mmCIF file of C-alpha atoms in Angstrom:
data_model
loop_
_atom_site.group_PDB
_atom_site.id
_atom_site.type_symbol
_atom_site.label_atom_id
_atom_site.label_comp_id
_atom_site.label_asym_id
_atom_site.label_seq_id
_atom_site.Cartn_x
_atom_site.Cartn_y
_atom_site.Cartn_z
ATOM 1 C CA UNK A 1 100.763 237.312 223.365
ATOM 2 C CA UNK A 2 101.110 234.019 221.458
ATOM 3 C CA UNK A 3 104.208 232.397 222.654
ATOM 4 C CA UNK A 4 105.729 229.470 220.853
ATOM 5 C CA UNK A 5 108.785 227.460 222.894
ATOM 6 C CA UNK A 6 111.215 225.034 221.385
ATOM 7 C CA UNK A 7 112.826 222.286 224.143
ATOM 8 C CA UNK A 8 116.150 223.643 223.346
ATOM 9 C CA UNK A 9 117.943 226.691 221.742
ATOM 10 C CA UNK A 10 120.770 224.142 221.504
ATOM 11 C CA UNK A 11 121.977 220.791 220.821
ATOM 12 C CA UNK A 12 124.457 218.686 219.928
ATOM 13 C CA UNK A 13 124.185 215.277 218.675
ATOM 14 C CA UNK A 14 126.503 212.132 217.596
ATOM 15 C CA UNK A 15 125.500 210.510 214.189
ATOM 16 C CA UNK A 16 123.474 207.844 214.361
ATOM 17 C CA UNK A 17 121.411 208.781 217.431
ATOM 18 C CA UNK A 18 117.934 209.611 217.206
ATOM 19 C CA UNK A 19 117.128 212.999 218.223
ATOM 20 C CA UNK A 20 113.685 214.615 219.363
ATOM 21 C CA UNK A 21 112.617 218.619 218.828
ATOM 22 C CA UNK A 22 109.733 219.597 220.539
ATOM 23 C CA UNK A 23 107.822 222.326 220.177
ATOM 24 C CA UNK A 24 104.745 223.794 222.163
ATOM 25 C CA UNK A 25 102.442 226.118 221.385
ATOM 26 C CA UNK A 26 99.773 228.312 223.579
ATOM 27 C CA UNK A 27 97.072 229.684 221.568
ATOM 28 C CA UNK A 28 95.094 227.178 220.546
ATOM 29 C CA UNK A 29 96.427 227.327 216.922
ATOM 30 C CA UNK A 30 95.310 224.526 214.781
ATOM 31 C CA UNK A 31 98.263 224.544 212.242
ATOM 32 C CA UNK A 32 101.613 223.471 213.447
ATOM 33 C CA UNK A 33 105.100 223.809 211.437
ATOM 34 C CA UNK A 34 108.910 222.907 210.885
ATOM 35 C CA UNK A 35 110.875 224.374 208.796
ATOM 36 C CA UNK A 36 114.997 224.553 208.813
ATOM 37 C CA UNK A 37 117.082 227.647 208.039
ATOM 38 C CA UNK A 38 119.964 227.065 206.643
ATOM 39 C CA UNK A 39 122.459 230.448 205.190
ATOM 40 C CA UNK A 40 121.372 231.333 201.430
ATOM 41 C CA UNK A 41 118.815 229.098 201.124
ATOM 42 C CA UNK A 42 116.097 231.272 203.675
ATOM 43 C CA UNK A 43 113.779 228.874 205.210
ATOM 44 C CA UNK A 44 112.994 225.520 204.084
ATOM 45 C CA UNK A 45 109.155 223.526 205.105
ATOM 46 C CA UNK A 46 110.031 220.290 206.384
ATOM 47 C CA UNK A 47 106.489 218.937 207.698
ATOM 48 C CA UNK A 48 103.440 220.420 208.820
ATOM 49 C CA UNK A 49 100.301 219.421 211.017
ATOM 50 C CA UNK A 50 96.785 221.106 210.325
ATOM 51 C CA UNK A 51 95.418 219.288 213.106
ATOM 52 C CA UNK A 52 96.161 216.841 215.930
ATOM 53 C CA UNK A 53 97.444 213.333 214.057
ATOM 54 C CA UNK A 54 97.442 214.869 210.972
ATOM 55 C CA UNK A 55 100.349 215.674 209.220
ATOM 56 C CA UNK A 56 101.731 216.149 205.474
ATOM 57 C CA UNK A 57 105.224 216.604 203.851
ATOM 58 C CA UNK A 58 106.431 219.900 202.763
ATOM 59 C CA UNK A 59 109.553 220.428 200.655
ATOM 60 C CA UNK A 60 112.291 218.541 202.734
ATOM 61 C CA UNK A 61 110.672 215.607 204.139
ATOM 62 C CA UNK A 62 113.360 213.115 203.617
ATOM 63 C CA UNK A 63 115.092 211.912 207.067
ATOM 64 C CA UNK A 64 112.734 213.561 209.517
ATOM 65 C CA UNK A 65 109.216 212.201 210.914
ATOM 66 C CA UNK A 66 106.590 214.156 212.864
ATOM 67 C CA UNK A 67 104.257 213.401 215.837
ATOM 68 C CA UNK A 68 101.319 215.759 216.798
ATOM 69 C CA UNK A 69 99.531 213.557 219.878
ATOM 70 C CA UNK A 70 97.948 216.866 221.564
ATOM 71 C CA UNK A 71 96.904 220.018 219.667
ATOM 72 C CA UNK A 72 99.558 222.402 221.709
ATOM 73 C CA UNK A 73 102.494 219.831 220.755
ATOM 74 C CA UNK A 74 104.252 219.081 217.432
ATOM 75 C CA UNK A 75 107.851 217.211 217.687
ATOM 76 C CA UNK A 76 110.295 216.869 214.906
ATOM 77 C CA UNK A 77 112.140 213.212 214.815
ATOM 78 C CA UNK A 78 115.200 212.857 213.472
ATOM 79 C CA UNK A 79 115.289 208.652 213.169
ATOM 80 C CA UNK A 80 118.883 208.464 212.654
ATOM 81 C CA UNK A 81 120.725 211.995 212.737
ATOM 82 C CA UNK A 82 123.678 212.989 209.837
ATOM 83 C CA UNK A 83 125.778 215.518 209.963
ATOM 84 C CA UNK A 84 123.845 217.120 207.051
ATOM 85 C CA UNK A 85 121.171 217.404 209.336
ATOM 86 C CA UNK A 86 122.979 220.043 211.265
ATOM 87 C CA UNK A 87 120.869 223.533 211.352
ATOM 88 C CA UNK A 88 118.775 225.761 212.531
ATOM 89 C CA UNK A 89 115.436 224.292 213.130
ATOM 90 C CA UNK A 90 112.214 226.832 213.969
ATOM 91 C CA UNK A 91 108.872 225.877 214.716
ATOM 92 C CA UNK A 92 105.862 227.954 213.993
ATOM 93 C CA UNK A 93 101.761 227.520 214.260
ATOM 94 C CA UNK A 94 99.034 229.963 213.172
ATOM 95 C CA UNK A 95 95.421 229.862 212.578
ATOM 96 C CA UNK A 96 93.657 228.470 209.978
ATOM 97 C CA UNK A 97 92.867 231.775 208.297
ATOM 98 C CA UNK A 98 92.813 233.636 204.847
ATOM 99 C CA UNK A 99 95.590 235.707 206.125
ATOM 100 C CA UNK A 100 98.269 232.347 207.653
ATOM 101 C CA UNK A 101 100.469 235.041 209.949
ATOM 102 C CA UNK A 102 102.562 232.376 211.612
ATOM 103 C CA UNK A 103 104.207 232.890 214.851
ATOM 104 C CA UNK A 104 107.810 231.593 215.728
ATOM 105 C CA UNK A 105 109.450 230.041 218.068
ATOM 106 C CA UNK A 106 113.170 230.695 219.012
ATOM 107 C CA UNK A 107 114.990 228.121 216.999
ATOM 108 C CA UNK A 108 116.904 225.119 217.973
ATOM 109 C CA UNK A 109 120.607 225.335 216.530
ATOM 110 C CA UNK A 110 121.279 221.395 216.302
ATOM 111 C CA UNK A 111 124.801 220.590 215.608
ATOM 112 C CA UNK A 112 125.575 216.801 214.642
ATOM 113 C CA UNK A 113 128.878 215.628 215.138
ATOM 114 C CA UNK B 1 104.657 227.137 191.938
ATOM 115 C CA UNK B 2 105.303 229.553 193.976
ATOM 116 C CA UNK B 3 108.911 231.806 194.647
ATOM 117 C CA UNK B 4 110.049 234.057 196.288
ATOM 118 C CA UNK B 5 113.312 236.369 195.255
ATOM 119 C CA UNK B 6 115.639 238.473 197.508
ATOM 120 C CA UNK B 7 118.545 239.049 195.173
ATOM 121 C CA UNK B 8 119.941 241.200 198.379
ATOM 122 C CA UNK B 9 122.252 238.397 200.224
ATOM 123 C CA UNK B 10 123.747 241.458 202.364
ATOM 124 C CA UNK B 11 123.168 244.881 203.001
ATOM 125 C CA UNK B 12 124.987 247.139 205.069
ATOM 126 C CA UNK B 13 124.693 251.051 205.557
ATOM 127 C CA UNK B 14 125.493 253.420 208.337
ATOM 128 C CA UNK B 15 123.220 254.828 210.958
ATOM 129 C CA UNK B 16 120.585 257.444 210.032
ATOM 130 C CA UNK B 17 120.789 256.448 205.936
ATOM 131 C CA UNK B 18 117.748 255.141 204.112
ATOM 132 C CA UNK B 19 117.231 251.295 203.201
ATOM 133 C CA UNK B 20 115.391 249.550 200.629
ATOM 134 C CA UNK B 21 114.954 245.659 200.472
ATOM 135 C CA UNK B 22 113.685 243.900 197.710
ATOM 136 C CA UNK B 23 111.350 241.339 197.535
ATOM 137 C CA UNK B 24 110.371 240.260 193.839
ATOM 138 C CA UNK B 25 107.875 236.972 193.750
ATOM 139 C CA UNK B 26 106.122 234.491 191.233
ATOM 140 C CA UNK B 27 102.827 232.930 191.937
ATOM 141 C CA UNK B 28 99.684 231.828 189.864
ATOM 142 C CA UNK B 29 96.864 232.486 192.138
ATOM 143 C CA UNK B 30 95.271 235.934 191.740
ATOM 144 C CA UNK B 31 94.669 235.685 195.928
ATOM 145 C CA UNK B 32 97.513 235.309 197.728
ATOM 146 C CA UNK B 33 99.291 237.340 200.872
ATOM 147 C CA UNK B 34 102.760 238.708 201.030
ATOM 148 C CA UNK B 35 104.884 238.983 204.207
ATOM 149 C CA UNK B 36 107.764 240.605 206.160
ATOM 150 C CA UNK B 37 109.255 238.878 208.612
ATOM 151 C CA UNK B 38 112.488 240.189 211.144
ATOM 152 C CA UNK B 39 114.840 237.791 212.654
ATOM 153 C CA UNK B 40 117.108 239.732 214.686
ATOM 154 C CA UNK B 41 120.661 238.206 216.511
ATOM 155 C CA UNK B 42 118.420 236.284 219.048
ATOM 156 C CA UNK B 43 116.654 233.427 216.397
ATOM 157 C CA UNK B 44 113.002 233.896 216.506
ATOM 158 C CA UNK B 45 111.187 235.561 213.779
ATOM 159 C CA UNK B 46 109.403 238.612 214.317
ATOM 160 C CA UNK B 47 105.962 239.418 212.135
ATOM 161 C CA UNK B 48 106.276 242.934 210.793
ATOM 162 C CA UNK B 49 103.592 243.212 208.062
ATOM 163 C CA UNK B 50 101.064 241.193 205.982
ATOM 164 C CA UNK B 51 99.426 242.242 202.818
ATOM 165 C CA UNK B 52 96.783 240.525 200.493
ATOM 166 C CA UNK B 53 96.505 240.752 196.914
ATOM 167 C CA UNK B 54 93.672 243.069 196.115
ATOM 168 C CA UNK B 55 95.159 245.832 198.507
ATOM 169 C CA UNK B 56 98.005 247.612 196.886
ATOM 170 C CA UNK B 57 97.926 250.631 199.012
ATOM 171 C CA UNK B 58 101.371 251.202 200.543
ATOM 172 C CA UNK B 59 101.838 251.072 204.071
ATOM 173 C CA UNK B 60 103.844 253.191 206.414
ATOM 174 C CA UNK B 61 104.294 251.981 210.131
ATOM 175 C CA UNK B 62 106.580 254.233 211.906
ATOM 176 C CA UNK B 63 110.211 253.850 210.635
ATOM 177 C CA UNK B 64 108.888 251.371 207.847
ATOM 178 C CA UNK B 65 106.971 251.746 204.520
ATOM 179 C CA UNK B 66 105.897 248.829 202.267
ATOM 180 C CA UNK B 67 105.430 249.253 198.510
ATOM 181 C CA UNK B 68 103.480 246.761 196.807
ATOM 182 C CA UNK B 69 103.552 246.715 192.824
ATOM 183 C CA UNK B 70 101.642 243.831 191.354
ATOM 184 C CA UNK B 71 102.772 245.122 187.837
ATOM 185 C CA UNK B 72 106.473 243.857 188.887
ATOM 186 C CA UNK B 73 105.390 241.695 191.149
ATOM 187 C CA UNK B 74 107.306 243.110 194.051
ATOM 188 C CA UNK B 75 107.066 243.872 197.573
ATOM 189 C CA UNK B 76 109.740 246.017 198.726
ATOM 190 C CA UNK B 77 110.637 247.140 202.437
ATOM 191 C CA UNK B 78 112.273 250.411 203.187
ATOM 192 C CA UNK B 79 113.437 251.564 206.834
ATOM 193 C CA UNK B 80 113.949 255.810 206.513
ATOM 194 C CA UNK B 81 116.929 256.953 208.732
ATOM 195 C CA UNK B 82 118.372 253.624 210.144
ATOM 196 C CA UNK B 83 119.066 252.267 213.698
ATOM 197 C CA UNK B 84 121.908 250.084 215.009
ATOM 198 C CA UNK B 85 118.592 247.959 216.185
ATOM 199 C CA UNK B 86 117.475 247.120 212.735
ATOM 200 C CA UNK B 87 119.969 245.360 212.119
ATOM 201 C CA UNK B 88 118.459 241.791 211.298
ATOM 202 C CA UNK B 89 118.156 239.581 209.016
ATOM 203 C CA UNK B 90 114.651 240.149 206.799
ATOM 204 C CA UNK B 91 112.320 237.640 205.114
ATOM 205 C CA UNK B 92 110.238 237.992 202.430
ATOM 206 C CA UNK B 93 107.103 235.016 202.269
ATOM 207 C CA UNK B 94 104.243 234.382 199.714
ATOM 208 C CA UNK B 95 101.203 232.198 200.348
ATOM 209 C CA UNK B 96 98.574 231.006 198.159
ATOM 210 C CA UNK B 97 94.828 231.167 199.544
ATOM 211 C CA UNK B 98 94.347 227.852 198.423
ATOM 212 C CA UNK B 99 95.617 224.483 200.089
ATOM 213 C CA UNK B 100 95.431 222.914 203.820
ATOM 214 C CA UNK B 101 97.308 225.229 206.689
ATOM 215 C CA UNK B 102 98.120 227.986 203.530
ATOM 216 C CA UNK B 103 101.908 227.281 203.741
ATOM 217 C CA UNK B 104 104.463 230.333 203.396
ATOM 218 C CA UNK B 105 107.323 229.977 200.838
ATOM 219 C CA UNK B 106 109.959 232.226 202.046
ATOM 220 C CA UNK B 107 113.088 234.067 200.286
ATOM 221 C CA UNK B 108 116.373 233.345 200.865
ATOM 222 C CA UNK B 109 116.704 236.360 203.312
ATOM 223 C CA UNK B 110 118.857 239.696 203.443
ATOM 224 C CA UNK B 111 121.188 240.448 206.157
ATOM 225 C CA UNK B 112 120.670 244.029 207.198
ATOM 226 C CA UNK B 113 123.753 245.701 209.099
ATOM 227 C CA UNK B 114 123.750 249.346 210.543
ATOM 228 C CA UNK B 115 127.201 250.342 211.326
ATOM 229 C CA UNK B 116 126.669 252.845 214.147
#
C-alpha cells in the first residue's frame, strides 16, 4: 500500500515563527504536492515538485516556500507564519501518469496564534 | 481554465435512503480525467474512482455508481441505501492530460451525513 506521512496531525504556532511541514512518501512517486483545505473553498494547490529540486507554484504560492532535497521528502516552509495561515494542510504524491491518482497523507491541522 | 462545481455544501439523509452528489465541471481539453475522492472524520483522503474522458460508461462498485455525462459536463456520485459509515466529506477533481505532474483542481466539497 502506498503510505504517505505528515510530521504532525497537529500544531500550533505563534506569529512570526517559522514553521516546517514535512511530508514523506514511500513509493517511489516522482510528483510531490501541498495543497491547504480550508471549509467552502475544497482544496487549494499551494506548490508542487515533479522531481527532486524541482518545484513550481500552484494557485496559493504567496507566504510559503518548498524544499524537495531527496525524492521521498517534500517540506512546506512557512518563512514567517500569520494567523491567516491557519489550516488544514495535506500532502499528496503520485506517479507521473496519464491517469495522476494522487495519494494522501493525513493532514496537518496548523493553528497560528 | 479549469473548474470544478459542487453546488452541494451539505447533505444529510437517514440510513438506508439513496444519495446523489453532484459534480458539474468546465475544462477545454478534450482529454482529461475526473475523480472522487472520500475524506472521512479522520483527515486523509481516500481514492474512490477515476475516469478518463473517452470512457463514459457508468460505473457501479458495490454501494456506489458513477454517471458520467459529457453532454452536461457532469460527474455525479450516488451511494444506494446509505450507511452511518459514509458519512464523509466528498471531492470532486478534474485534471488536464497536459502540463508537468497533471495537477487536480478540486471542488469545494459536500459534507455527507447519515443520521442512523
Amino acid at each position: 500500500d502506498v503510505k504517505v506521512t505528515q510530521s504532525s496531525r497537529y500544531l500550533v504556532k505563534r506569529t512570526g515563527e517559522k514553521v516546517f511541514l514535512e511530508c514523506v512518501q514511500d513509493m517511489d512517486h516522482e510528483n510531490m504536492f501541498w495543497y491547504r483545505q480550508d471549509p467552502g473553498l475544497g482544496l487549494r494547490l499551494i506548490y508542487f515538485s515533479y522531481d527532486v529540486k524541482m518545484k513550481e507554484k500552484g494557485d496559493i504560492p504567496e507566504g510559503y516556500s518548498v524544499s524537495r532535497e531527496k525524492k521521498e521528502r517534500f517540506s512546506l516552509i512557512l518563512e514567517s507564519a500569520s494567523t491567516n495561515q491557519t489550516s488544514m494542510y495535506l500532502c499528496a504524491s503520485s506517479f507521473t501518469s496519464r491517469y495522476n491518482e494522487q495519494f494522501f497523507g493525513p493532514g496537518t491541522r496548523l493553528t497560528v496564534l | 481554465a479549469q473548474k470544478v462545481t459542487q453546488a452541494q455544501t451539505e447533505i444529510s439523509v437517514v440510513e438506508k435512503e439513496d444519495v446523489t452528489l453532484d459534480c458539474v465541471y468546465e475544462t477545454r481539453d478534450t482529454t482529461y480525467y475526473l475523480f472522487w475522492y472520500k475524506q472521512p472524520p479522520s483527515g486523509e483522503l481516500v481514492f474512490l474512482i477515476r475516469r478518463n474522458s473517452f470512457d463514459e460508461q457508468n460505473e457501479i462498485s458495490g454501494r456506489y455508481s458513477w454517471n458520467f455525462q459529457k453532454s452536461t459536463s457532469s460527474f455525479n456520485f450516488t451511494i444506494t441505501a446509505s450507511q452511518v459509515v459514509d458519512s464523509a466529506v466528498y471531492f470532486c477533481a478534474l485534471s488536464e492530460a497536459a502540463g508537468s505532474a497533471r495537477q487536480l483542481t478540486f471542488g469545494s466539497g459536500t459534507q455527507l451525513t447519515v443520521l442512523p
